[in-house]
């Protein structure tokens, strides 16, 4: 388990990379953006970006409505 910060909250995960984290959160086929240690990560690089202890990850996703 890796301990890191997700949206400001201390979190632990067995996920090895950002793609696995996004999938575990059920966001894979939704509109979202990932900030990893203050850098926006393109969706094409989610799988190659590993999660390390003390990383700061922010994930936002668009919610439809009116």
mmCIF file of N, CA and C in Angstrom:
data_model
loop_
_atom_site.group_PDB
_atom_site.id
_atom_site.type_symbol
_atom_site.label_atom_id
_atom_site.label_comp_id
_atom_site.label_asym_id
_atom_site.label_seq_id
_atom_site.Cartn_x
_atom_site.Cartn_y
_atom_site.Cartn_z
ATOM 1 N N UNK A 1 0.842 -1.187 0.000
ATOM 2 C CA UNK A 1 0.000 0.000 0.000
ATOM 3 C C UNK A 1 0.884 1.246 0.000
ATOM 4 N N UNK A 2 0.498 2.188 -0.829
ATOM 5 C CA UNK A 2 1.214 3.451 -0.925
ATOM 6 C C UNK A 2 0.370 4.544 -0.282
ATOM 7 N N UNK A 3 0.984 5.355 0.578
ATOM 8 C CA UNK A 3 0.293 6.473 1.207
ATOM 9 C C UNK A 3 0.601 7.745 0.416
ATOM 10 N N UNK A 4 -0.451 8.466 0.063
ATOM 11 C CA UNK A 4 -0.294 9.698 -0.704
ATOM 12 C C UNK A 4 -1.457 10.613 -0.356
ATOM 13 N N UNK A 5 -1.528 11.772 -0.980
ATOM 14 C CA UNK A 5 -2.625 12.698 -0.746
ATOM 15 C C UNK A 5 -3.492 12.779 -1.998
ATOM 16 N N UNK A 6 -4.791 12.543 -1.833
ATOM 17 C CA UNK A 6 -5.746 12.624 -2.929
ATOM 18 C C UNK A 6 -6.747 13.718 -2.593
ATOM 19 N N UNK A 7 -6.754 14.769 -3.398
ATOM 20 C CA UNK A 7 -7.634 15.912 -3.160
ATOM 21 C C UNK A 7 -7.505 16.435 -1.730
ATOM 22 N N UNK A 8 -6.254 16.479 -1.250
ATOM 23 C CA UNK A 8 -5.961 17.037 0.062
ATOM 24 C C UNK A 8 -6.111 16.088 1.236
ATOM 25 N N UNK A 9 -6.568 14.867 0.995
ATOM 26 C CA UNK A 9 -6.784 13.900 2.073
ATOM 27 C C UNK A 9 -5.746 12.787 2.017
ATOM 28 N N UNK A 10 -5.177 12.445 3.174
ATOM 29 C CA UNK A 10 -4.244 11.323 3.240
ATOM 30 C C UNK A 10 -4.993 10.058 2.817
ATOM 31 N N UNK A 11 -4.399 9.301 1.909
ATOM 32 C CA UNK A 11 -5.050 8.137 1.297
ATOM 33 C C UNK A 11 -4.030 7.028 1.132
ATOM 34 N N UNK A 12 -4.498 5.790 1.184
ATOM 35 C CA UNK A 12 -3.648 4.638 0.886
ATOM 36 C C UNK A 12 -4.274 3.874 -0.263
ATOM 37 N N UNK A 13 -3.418 3.338 -1.125
ATOM 38 C CA UNK A 13 -3.926 2.575 -2.266
ATOM 39 C C UNK A 13 -2.953 1.463 -2.646
ATOM 40 N N UNK A 14 -3.493 0.442 -3.280
ATOM 41 C CA UNK A 14 -2.668 -0.621 -3.854
ATOM 42 C C UNK A 14 -2.390 -0.332 -5.327
ATOM 43 N N UNK A 15 -2.993 0.734 -5.862
ATOM 44 C CA UNK A 15 -2.783 1.106 -7.265
ATOM 45 C C UNK A 15 -1.322 1.489 -7.481
ATOM 46 N N UNK A 16 -0.775 1.085 -8.615
ATOM 47 C CA UNK A 16 0.620 1.358 -8.922
ATOM 48 C C UNK A 16 0.815 2.620 -9.748
ATOM 49 N N UNK A 17 -0.238 3.015 -10.506
ATOM 50 C CA UNK A 17 -0.101 4.187 -11.376
ATOM 51 C C UNK A 17 -1.412 4.968 -11.402
ATOM 52 N N UNK A 18 -1.386 6.109 -12.073
ATOM 53 C CA UNK A 18 -2.566 6.970 -12.098
ATOM 54 C C UNK A 18 -3.736 6.352 -12.851
ATOM 55 N N UNK A 19 -3.472 5.587 -13.896
ATOM 56 C CA UNK A 19 -4.559 4.938 -14.627
ATOM 57 C C UNK A 19 -5.316 3.982 -13.712
ATOM 58 N N UNK A 20 -4.608 3.174 -12.952
ATOM 59 C CA UNK A 20 -5.263 2.254 -12.022
ATOM 60 C C UNK A 20 -6.077 3.013 -10.974
ATOM 61 N N UNK A 21 -5.546 4.149 -10.516
ATOM 62 C CA UNK A 21 -6.266 4.961 -9.532
ATOM 63 C C UNK A 21 -7.559 5.506 -10.129
ATOM 64 N N UNK A 22 -7.485 6.051 -11.338
ATOM 65 C CA UNK A 22 -8.674 6.574 -12.017
ATOM 66 C C UNK A 22 -9.709 5.458 -12.211
ATOM 67 N N UNK A 23 -9.250 4.282 -12.596
ATOM 68 C CA UNK A 23 -10.156 3.149 -12.785
ATOM 69 C C UNK A 23 -10.803 2.751 -11.459
ATOM 70 N N UNK A 24 -10.025 2.750 -10.391
ATOM 71 C CA UNK A 24 -10.566 2.356 -9.082
ATOM 72 C C UNK A 24 -11.605 3.353 -8.577
ATOM 73 N N UNK A 25 -11.522 4.592 -9.040
ATOM 74 C CA UNK A 25 -12.486 5.624 -8.653
ATOM 75 C C UNK A 25 -13.690 5.674 -9.586
ATOM 76 N N UNK A 26 -13.702 4.809 -10.606
ATOM 77 C CA UNK A 26 -14.827 4.743 -11.533
ATOM 78 C C UNK A 26 -14.917 5.925 -12.482
ATOM 79 N N UNK A 27 -13.777 6.526 -12.813
ATOM 80 C CA UNK A 27 -13.771 7.715 -13.664
ATOM 81 C C UNK A 27 -13.262 7.467 -15.072
ATOM 82 N N UNK A 28 -12.915 6.249 -15.398
ATOM 83 C CA UNK A 28 -12.221 5.960 -16.662
ATOM 84 C C UNK A 28 -12.930 6.492 -17.901
ATOM 85 N N UNK A 29 -14.222 6.358 -17.996
ATOM 86 C CA UNK A 29 -14.938 6.802 -19.193
ATOM 87 C C UNK A 29 -15.663 8.127 -18.988
ATOM 88 N N UNK A 30 -15.204 8.899 -18.028
ATOM 89 C CA UNK A 30 -15.815 10.192 -17.738
ATOM 90 C C UNK A 30 -14.832 11.315 -18.042
ATOM 91 N N UNK A 31 -15.326 12.535 -17.999
ATOM 92 C CA UNK A 31 -14.470 13.702 -18.232
ATOM 93 C C UNK A 31 -13.807 14.082 -16.909
ATOM 94 N N UNK A 32 -12.479 14.046 -16.890
ATOM 95 C CA UNK A 32 -11.745 14.360 -15.670
ATOM 96 C C UNK A 32 -10.379 14.923 -16.030
ATOM 97 N N UNK A 33 -9.750 15.516 -15.041
ATOM 98 C CA UNK A 33 -8.378 16.011 -15.175
ATOM 99 C C UNK A 33 -7.606 15.580 -13.936
ATOM 100 N N UNK A 34 -6.319 15.278 -14.138
ATOM 101 C CA UNK A 34 -5.462 14.834 -13.043
ATOM 102 C C UNK A 34 -4.279 15.790 -12.907
ATOM 103 N N UNK A 35 -4.100 16.284 -11.695
ATOM 104 C CA UNK A 35 -2.913 17.074 -11.365
ATOM 105 C C UNK A 35 -2.060 16.208 -10.445
ATOM 106 N N UNK A 36 -0.817 16.040 -10.812
ATOM 107 C CA UNK A 36 0.111 15.170 -10.085
ATOM 108 C C UNK A 36 1.299 16.018 -9.654
ATOM 109 N N UNK A 37 1.418 16.254 -8.362
ATOM 110 C CA UNK A 37 2.499 17.093 -7.825
ATOM 111 C C UNK A 37 2.600 18.420 -8.583
ATOM 112 N N UNK A 38 1.447 19.068 -8.731
ATOM 113 C CA UNK A 38 1.312 20.390 -9.348
ATOM 114 C C UNK A 38 1.549 20.420 -10.855
ATOM 115 N N UNK A 39 1.468 19.265 -11.508
ATOM 116 C CA UNK A 39 1.593 19.197 -12.968
ATOM 117 C C UNK A 39 0.374 18.473 -13.534
ATOM 118 N N UNK A 40 -0.236 19.041 -14.575
ATOM 119 C CA UNK A 40 -1.360 18.376 -15.235
ATOM 120 C C UNK A 40 -0.804 17.205 -16.049
ATOM 121 N N UNK A 41 -1.403 16.046 -15.865
ATOM 122 C CA UNK A 41 -0.945 14.836 -16.561
ATOM 123 C C UNK A 41 -1.943 14.502 -17.666
ATOM 124 N N UNK A 42 -1.473 14.443 -18.922
ATOM 125 C CA UNK A 42 -2.373 14.052 -20.020
ATOM 126 C C UNK A 42 -2.841 12.605 -19.840
ATOM 127 N N UNK A 43 -4.032 12.314 -20.313
ATOM 128 C CA UNK A 43 -4.569 10.955 -20.182
ATOM 129 C C UNK A 43 -3.646 9.922 -20.807
ATOM 130 N N UNK A 44 -2.909 10.303 -21.830
ATOM 131 C CA UNK A 44 -1.989 9.374 -22.493
ATOM 132 C C UNK A 44 -0.824 8.969 -21.597
ATOM 133 N N UNK A 45 -0.585 9.707 -20.511
ATOM 134 C CA UNK A 45 0.535 9.396 -19.607
ATOM 135 C C UNK A 45 0.093 8.846 -18.254
ATOM 136 N N UNK A 46 -1.196 8.597 -18.071
ATOM 137 C CA UNK A 46 -1.674 8.108 -16.781
ATOM 138 C C UNK A 46 -1.049 6.761 -16.416
ATOM 139 N N UNK A 47 -0.981 5.857 -17.386
ATOM 140 C CA UNK A 47 -0.458 4.515 -17.088
ATOM 141 C C UNK A 47 1.032 4.548 -16.752
ATOM 142 N N UNK A 48 1.775 5.451 -17.354
ATOM 143 C CA UNK A 48 3.223 5.494 -17.115
ATOM 144 C C UNK A 48 3.614 6.360 -15.920
ATOM 145 N N UNK A 49 2.638 6.982 -15.262
ATOM 146 C CA UNK A 49 2.934 7.823 -14.097
ATOM 147 C C UNK A 49 2.654 7.031 -12.829
ATOM 148 N N UNK A 50 3.712 6.649 -12.134
ATOM 149 C CA UNK A 50 3.570 5.828 -10.934
ATOM 150 C C UNK A 50 3.220 6.678 -9.718
ATOM 151 N N UNK A 51 2.562 6.038 -8.764
ATOM 152 C CA UNK A 51 2.201 6.690 -7.509
ATOM 153 C C UNK A 51 3.266 6.342 -6.484
ATOM 154 N N UNK A 52 3.827 7.382 -5.875
ATOM 155 C CA UNK A 52 4.874 7.211 -4.869
ATOM 156 C C UNK A 52 4.398 7.789 -3.542
ATOM 157 N N UNK A 53 5.017 7.350 -2.436
ATOM 158 C CA UNK A 53 4.637 7.898 -1.138
ATOM 159 C C UNK A 53 4.769 9.422 -1.121
ATOM 160 N N UNK A 54 3.801 10.054 -0.487
ATOM 161 C CA UNK A 54 3.741 11.499 -0.298
ATOM 162 C C UNK A 54 3.399 12.291 -1.556
ATOM 163 N N UNK A 55 3.059 11.627 -2.676
ATOM 164 C CA UNK A 55 2.598 12.350 -3.859
ATOM 165 C C UNK A 55 1.338 13.125 -3.519
ATOM 166 N N UNK A 56 1.138 14.220 -4.230
ATOM 167 C CA UNK A 56 -0.081 15.025 -4.091
ATOM 168 C C UNK A 56 -0.822 14.966 -5.412
ATOM 169 N N UNK A 57 -1.987 14.328 -5.371
ATOM 170 C CA UNK A 57 -2.785 14.100 -6.575
ATOM 171 C C UNK A 57 -4.143 14.769 -6.391
ATOM 172 N N UNK A 58 -4.521 15.548 -7.378
ATOM 173 C CA UNK A 58 -5.837 16.183 -7.400
ATOM 174 C C UNK A 58 -6.555 15.663 -8.637
ATOM 175 N N UNK A 59 -7.773 15.181 -8.456
ATOM 176 C CA UNK A 59 -8.575 14.712 -9.573
ATOM 177 C C UNK A 59 -9.899 15.463 -9.539
ATOM 178 N N UNK A 60 -10.208 16.094 -10.658
ATOM 179 C CA UNK A 60 -11.503 16.758 -10.771
ATOM 180 C C UNK A 60 -12.241 16.135 -11.949
ATOM 181 N N UNK A 61 -13.547 16.034 -11.821
ATOM 182 C CA UNK A 61 -14.313 15.510 -12.956
ATOM 183 C C UNK A 61 -15.540 16.381 -13.172
ATOM 184 N N UNK A 62 -15.907 16.473 -14.439
ATOM 185 C CA UNK A 62 -17.040 17.299 -14.831
ATOM 186 C C UNK A 62 -18.349 16.585 -14.500
ATOM 187 N N UNK A 63 -19.281 17.358 -13.990
ATOM 188 C CA UNK A 63 -20.589 16.836 -13.657
ATOM 189 C C UNK A 63 -21.617 17.607 -14.474
ATOM 190 N N UNK A 64 -22.432 16.890 -15.216
ATOM 191 C CA UNK A 64 -23.441 17.540 -16.040
ATOM 192 C C UNK A 64 -24.593 18.085 -15.204
ATOM 193 N N UNK A 65 -25.281 18.998 -15.747
ATOM 194 C CA UNK A 65 -26.430 19.568 -15.033
ATOM 195 C C UNK A 65 -26.797 20.898 -15.643
ATOM 196 N N UNK A 66 -27.750 21.532 -15.064
ATOM 197 C CA UNK A 66 -28.168 22.795 -15.635
ATOM 198 C C UNK A 66 -28.493 23.840 -14.633
#
